[in-house]
Tab-separated table of C-alpha atoms in Angstrom:
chain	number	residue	atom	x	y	z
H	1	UNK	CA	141.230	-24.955	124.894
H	2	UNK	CA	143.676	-27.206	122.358
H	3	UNK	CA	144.102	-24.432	119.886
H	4	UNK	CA	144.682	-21.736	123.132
H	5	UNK	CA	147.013	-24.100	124.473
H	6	UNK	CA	149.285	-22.807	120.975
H	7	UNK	CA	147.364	-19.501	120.215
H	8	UNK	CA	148.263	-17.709	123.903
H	9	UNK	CA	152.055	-18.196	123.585
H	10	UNK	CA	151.393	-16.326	120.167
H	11	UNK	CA	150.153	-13.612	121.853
H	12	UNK	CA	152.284	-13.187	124.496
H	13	UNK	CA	155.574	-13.695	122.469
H	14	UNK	CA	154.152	-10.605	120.260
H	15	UNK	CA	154.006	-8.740	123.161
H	16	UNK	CA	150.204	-8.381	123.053
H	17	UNK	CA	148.761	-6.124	126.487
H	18	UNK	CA	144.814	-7.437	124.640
H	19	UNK	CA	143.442	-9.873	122.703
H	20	UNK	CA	140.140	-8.931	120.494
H	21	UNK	CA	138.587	-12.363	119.336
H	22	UNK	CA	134.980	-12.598	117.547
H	23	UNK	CA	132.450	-14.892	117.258
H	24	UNK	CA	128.152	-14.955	117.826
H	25	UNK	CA	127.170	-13.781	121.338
H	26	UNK	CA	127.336	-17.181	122.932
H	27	UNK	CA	130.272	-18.354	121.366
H	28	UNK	CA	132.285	-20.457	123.076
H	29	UNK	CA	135.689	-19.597	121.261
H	30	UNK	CA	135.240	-15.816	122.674
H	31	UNK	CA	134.870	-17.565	126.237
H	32	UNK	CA	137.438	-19.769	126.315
H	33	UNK	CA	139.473	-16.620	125.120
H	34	UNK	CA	138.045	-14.523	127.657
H	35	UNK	CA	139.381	-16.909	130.457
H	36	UNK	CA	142.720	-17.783	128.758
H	37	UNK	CA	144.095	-14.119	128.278
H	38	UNK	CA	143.000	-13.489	132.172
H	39	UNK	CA	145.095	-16.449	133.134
H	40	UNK	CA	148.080	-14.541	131.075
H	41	UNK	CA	147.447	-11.455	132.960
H	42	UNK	CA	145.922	-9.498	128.926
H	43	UNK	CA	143.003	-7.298	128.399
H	44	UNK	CA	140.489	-9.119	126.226
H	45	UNK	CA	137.433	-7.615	124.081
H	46	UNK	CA	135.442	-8.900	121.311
H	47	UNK	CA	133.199	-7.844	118.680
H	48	UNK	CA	129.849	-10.197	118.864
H	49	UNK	CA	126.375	-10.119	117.239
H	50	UNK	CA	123.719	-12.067	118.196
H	51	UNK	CA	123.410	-14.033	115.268
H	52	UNK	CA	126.215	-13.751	112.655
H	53	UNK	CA	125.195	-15.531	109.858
H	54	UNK	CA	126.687	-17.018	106.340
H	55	UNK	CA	125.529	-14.807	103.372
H	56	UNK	CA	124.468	-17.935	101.270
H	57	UNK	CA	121.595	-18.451	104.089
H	58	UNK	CA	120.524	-14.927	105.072
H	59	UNK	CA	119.728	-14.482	108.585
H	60	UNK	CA	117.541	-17.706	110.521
H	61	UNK	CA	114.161	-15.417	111.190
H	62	UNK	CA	114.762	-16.832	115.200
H	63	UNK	CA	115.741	-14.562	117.667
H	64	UNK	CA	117.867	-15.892	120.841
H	65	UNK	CA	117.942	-15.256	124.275
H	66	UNK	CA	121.727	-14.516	125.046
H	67	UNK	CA	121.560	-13.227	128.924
H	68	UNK	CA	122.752	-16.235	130.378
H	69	UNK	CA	125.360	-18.958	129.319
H	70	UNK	CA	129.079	-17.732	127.963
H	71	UNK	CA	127.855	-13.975	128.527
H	72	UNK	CA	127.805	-14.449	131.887
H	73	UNK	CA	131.112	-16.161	132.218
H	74	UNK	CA	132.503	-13.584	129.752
H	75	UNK	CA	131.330	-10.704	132.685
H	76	UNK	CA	132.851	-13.272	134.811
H	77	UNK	CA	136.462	-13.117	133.159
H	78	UNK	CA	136.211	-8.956	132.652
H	79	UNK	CA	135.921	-9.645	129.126
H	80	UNK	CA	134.592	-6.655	127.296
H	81	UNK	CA	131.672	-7.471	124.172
H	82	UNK	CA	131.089	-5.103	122.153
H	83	UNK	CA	127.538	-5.681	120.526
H	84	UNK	CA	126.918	-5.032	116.580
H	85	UNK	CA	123.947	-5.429	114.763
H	86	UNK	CA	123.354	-8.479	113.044
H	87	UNK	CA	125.563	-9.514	109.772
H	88	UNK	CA	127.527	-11.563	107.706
H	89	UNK	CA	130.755	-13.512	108.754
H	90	UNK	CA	132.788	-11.162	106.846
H	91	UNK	CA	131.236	-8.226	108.273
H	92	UNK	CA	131.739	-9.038	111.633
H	93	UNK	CA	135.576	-10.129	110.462
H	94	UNK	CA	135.320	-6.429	109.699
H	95	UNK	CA	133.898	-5.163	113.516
H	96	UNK	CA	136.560	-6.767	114.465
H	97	UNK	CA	139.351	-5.388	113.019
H	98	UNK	CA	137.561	-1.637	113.880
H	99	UNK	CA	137.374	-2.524	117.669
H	100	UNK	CA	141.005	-3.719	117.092
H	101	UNK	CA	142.233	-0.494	115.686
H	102	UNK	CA	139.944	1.685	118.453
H	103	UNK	CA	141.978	-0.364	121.023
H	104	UNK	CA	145.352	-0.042	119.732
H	105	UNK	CA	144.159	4.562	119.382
H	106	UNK	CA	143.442	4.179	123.080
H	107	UNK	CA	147.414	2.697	123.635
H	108	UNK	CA	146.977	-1.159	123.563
H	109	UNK	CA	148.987	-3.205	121.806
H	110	UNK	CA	146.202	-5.791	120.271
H	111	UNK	CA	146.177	-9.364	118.859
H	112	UNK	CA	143.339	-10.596	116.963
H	113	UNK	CA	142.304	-14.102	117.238
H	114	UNK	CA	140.534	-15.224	113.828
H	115	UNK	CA	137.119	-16.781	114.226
H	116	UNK	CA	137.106	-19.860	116.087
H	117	UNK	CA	140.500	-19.098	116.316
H	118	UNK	CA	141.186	-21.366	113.364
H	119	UNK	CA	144.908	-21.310	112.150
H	120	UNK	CA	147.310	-24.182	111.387
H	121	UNK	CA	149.427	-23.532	114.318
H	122	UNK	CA	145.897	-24.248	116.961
H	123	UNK	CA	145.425	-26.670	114.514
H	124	UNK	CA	148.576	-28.771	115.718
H	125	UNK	CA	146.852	-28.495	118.870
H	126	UNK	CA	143.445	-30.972	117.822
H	127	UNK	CA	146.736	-33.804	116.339
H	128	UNK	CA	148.058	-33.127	119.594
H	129	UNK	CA	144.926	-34.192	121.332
H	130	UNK	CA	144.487	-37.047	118.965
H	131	UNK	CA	148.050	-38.747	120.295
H	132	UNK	CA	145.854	-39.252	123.571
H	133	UNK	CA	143.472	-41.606	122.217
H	134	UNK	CA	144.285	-45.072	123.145
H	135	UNK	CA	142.344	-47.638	120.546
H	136	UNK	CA	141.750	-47.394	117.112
H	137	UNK	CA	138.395	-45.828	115.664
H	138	UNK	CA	136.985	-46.898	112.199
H	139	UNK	CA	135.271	-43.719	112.487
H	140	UNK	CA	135.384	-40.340	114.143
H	141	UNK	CA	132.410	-37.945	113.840
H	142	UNK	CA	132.706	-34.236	114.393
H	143	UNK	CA	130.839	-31.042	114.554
H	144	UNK	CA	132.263	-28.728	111.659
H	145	UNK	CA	132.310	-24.873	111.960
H	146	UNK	CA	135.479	-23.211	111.717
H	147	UNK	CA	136.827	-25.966	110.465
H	148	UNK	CA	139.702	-26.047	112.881
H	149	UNK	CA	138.636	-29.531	114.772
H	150	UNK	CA	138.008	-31.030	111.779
H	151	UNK	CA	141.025	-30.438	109.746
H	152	UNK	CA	143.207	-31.546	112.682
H	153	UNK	CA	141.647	-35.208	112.832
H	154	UNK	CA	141.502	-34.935	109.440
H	155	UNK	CA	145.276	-34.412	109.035
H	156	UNK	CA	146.315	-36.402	112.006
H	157	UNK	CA	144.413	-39.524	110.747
H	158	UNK	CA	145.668	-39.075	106.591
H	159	UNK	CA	146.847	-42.495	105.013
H	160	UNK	CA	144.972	-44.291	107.907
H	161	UNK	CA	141.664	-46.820	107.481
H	162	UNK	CA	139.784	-44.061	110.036
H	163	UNK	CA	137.190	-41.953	108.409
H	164	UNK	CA	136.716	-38.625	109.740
H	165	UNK	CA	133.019	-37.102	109.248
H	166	UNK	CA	132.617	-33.675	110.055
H	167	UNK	CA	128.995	-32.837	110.451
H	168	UNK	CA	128.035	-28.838	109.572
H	169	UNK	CA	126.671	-26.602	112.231
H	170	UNK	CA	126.294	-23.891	109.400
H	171	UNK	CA	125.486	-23.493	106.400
H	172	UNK	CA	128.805	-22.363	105.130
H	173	UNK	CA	129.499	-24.178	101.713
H	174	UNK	CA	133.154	-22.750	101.304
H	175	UNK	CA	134.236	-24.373	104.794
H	176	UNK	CA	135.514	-27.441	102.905
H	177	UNK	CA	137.971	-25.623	101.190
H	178	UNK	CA	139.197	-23.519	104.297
H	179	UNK	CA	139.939	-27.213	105.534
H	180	UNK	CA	141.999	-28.040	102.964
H	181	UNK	CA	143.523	-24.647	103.156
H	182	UNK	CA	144.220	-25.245	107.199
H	183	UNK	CA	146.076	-28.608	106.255
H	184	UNK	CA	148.306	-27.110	103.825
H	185	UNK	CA	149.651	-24.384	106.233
H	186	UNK	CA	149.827	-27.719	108.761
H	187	UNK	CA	152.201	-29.037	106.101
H	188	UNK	CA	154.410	-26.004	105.566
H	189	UNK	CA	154.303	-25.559	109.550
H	190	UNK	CA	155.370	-29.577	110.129
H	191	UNK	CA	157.599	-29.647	107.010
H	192	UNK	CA	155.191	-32.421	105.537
H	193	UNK	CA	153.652	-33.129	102.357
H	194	UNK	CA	150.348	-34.725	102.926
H	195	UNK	CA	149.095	-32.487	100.223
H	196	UNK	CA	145.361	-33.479	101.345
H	197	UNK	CA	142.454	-32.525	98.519
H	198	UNK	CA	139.016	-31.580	98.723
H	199	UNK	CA	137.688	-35.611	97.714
H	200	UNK	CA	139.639	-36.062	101.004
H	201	UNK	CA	137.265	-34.066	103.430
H	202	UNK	CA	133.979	-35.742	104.366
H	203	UNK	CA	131.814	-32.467	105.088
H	204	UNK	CA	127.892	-33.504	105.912
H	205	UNK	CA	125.251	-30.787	105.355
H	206	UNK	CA	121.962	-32.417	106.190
H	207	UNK	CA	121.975	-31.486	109.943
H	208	UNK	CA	122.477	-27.681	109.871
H	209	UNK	CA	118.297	-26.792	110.686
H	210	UNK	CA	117.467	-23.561	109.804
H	211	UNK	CA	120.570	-21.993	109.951
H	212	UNK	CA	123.792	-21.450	112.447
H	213	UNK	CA	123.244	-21.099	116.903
H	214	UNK	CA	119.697	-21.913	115.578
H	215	UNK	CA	118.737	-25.305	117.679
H	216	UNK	CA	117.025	-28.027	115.566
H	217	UNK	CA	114.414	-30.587	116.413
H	218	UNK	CA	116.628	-33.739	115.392
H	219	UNK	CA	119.347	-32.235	116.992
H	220	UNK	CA	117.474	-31.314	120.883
H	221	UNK	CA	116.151	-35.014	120.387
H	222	UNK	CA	119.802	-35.923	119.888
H	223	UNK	CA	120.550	-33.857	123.137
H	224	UNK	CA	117.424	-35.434	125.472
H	225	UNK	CA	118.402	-39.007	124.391
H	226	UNK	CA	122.400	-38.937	125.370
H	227	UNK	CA	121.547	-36.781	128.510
H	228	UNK	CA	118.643	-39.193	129.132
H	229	UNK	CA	120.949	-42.512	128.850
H	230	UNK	CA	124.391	-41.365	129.664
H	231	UNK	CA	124.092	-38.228	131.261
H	232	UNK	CA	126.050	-36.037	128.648
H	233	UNK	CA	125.148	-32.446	128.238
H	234	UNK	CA	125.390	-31.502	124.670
H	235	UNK	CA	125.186	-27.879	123.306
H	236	UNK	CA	122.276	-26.602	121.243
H	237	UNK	CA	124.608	-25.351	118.463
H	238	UNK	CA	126.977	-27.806	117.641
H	239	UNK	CA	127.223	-30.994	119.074
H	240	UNK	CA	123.086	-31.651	119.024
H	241	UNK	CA	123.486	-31.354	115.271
H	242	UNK	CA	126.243	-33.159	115.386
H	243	UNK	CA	125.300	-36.232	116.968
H	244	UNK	CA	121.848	-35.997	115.372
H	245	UNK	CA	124.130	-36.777	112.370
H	246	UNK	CA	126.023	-39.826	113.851
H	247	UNK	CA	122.202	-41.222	114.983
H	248	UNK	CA	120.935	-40.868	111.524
H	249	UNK	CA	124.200	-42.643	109.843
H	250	UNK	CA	123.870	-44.969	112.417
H	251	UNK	CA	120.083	-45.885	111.476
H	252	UNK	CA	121.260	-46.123	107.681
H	253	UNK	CA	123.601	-48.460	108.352
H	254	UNK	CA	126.167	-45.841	106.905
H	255	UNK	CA	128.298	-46.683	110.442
H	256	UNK	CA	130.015	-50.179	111.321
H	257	UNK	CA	132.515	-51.091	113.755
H	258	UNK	CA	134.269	-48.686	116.389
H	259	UNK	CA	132.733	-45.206	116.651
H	260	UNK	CA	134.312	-42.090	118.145
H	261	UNK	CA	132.000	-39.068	119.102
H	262	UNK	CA	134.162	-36.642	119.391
H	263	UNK	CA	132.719	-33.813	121.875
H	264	UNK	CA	133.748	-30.502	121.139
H	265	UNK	CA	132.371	-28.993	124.085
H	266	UNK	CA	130.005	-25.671	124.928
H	267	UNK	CA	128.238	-26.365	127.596
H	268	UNK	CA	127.275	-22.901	128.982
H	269	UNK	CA	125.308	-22.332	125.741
H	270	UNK	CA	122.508	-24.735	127.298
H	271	UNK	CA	121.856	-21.829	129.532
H	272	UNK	CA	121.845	-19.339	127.029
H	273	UNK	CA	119.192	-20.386	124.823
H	274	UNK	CA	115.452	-20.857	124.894
C-alpha cells in the first residue's frame, strides 16, 4: 500500500486505462494492485503462476492450494489472472510483458507494475512510512523479497546506530545487489549521495525452508507463538520466516536493546494455503 500510494499517480499521469502487475498466485502485491487501480477507476490483469520460483533453487516439489486467500479478493476487485505454468522469475517477467502487449492489441493503454512493484520512486514510499515511527530502534528486522521494504529502511536509516536485517523469503542470491541498485536510483530521485554498498545490506538466508510461498516449520511455529501470545496473524510466506529469524537471533543473543518487527503484511494468504 506505501509503494501504491507513489506507483498509482504513475499510472494515472501516463494515462494508463490498465495496469498488468505479476507476482505468484497468492501474491499480495497483485492484490493490493487489484484494489488500488479499482479505486482509480483502471482495468487491472496479471500474469500469475502458482509457484514462480528463483532458477538457483529449481521449483520446491510442494504443491499449494491457491482457491482461497488473495484469489478470492482478486475476483472480488474484477481483477483478471491469467494462469501460466510454472517458471522462473524471469520467465514470468516475460508472461507479463506478452499479456501486456495482448492488452494494449485489444485497445488498452497498459502500465506494467514490476514485481513487487519494486522501484525507487515506491521506494520513497517505505522512508515515508519510517518518518511515522516515534522512538528509536537499535534494530529493525524485515522480511526481504523484492527488496523494496528493505532498501527503504535501509536508506532511510544510513549513517544512523539502527541496524536493519532483512530476513529472505527466497532463495534469490542476487536480491542484495537489486537493493543496492534500488538505493542508488533513491539517490538520483532525492538528489542525494548516500552511495550505499553491498557490506552495507544485512541480507539473512537461513530462514528461506525449502524454497519461496513454501511455509516452513520454524517459521508456522513462529506464526502459532505470536498469534498464541499477542494475537498477530502472520502470513505463511513472509513474515513466519521472518520472525522465525528475529526468534532465532534473539536466542543467540545476536539481538540487544530496542527491537522493531516490522510487519509487512499478507494476511489473506493464511487462507490460501494448506
Amino acid at each position: 500500500a506505501r509503494k501504491l500510494e507513489y506507483l498509482l499517480p504513475e499510472a494515472i499521469e501516463a494515462g494508463a486505462t490498465c495496469i498488468v502487475a505479476s507476482g505468484a498466485k497468492q501474491s499480495n502485491f497483485v492484490r493490493q494492485t487489484a484494489a488500488a487501480a479499482r479505486m482509480a477507476g483502471l482495468r487491472f490483469a496479471a500474469a500469475v503462476m502458482e509457484l514462480p520460483y528463483a532458477p538457483t533453487g529449481g521449483r520446491p516439489d510442494w504443491e499449494p492450494t491457491a482457491a482461497g486467500g488473495n484469489v478470492v479478493l482478486d475476483a472480488l476487485f474484477e481483477g483478471q489472472l491469467y494462469v501460466y505454468p510454472d517458471g522462473t522469475w524471469d520467465e514470468l517477467k516475460e508472461k507479463s510483458k506478452e499479456l501486456a502487449q495482448m492488452l494494449t492489441e485489444n485497445g488498452e493503454k497498459v502500465h506494467i507494475m514490476p514485481v513487487g512493484g519494486s522501484t525507487p520512486t515506491s521506494v520513497y514510499g517505505l522512508i515515508k512510512g519510517v518518518e511515522e515511527i516515534d522512538r528509536a530502534f537499535d534494530t529493525v528486522i524485515v522480511a526481504s523479497s523484492s527488496g523494496s521494504t528493505h532498501a527503504g529502511l535501509a536508506y532511510a536509516y544510513h549513517g544512523t546506530d539502527t541496524q536493519i536485517i532483512g530476513i529472505a523469503a527466497d532463495p534469490y542470491d542476487e536480491l542484495a545487489d537489486e537493493i543496492v541498485g534500488l538505493c542508488a536510483g533513491l539517490d538520483l530521485l532525492l538528489g542525494q549521495d548516500k552511495g550505499i554498498t553491498k557490506d552495507e545490506i544485512d541480507y539473512r538466508t537461513e530462514w528461506i525452508g525449502e524454497g519461496y510461498s513454501v511455509p516452513s516449520e520454524e517459521g508456522q511455529a513462529a506464526s502459532r507463538l505470536l498469534a498464541r501470545t499477542e494475537g498477530i496473524i502472520l502470513d505463511p510466506v513472509y513474515t513466519s520466516k521472518a520472525f522465525a529469524g528475529l526468534l532465532a537471533l534473539a536466542e543467540r543473543g545476536e539481538l540487544s536493546g530496542r527491537v522493531l518487527f516490522w510487519h509487512t503484511g499478507g494476511t489473506p494468504a493464511v487462507f490460501g494455503h494448506r
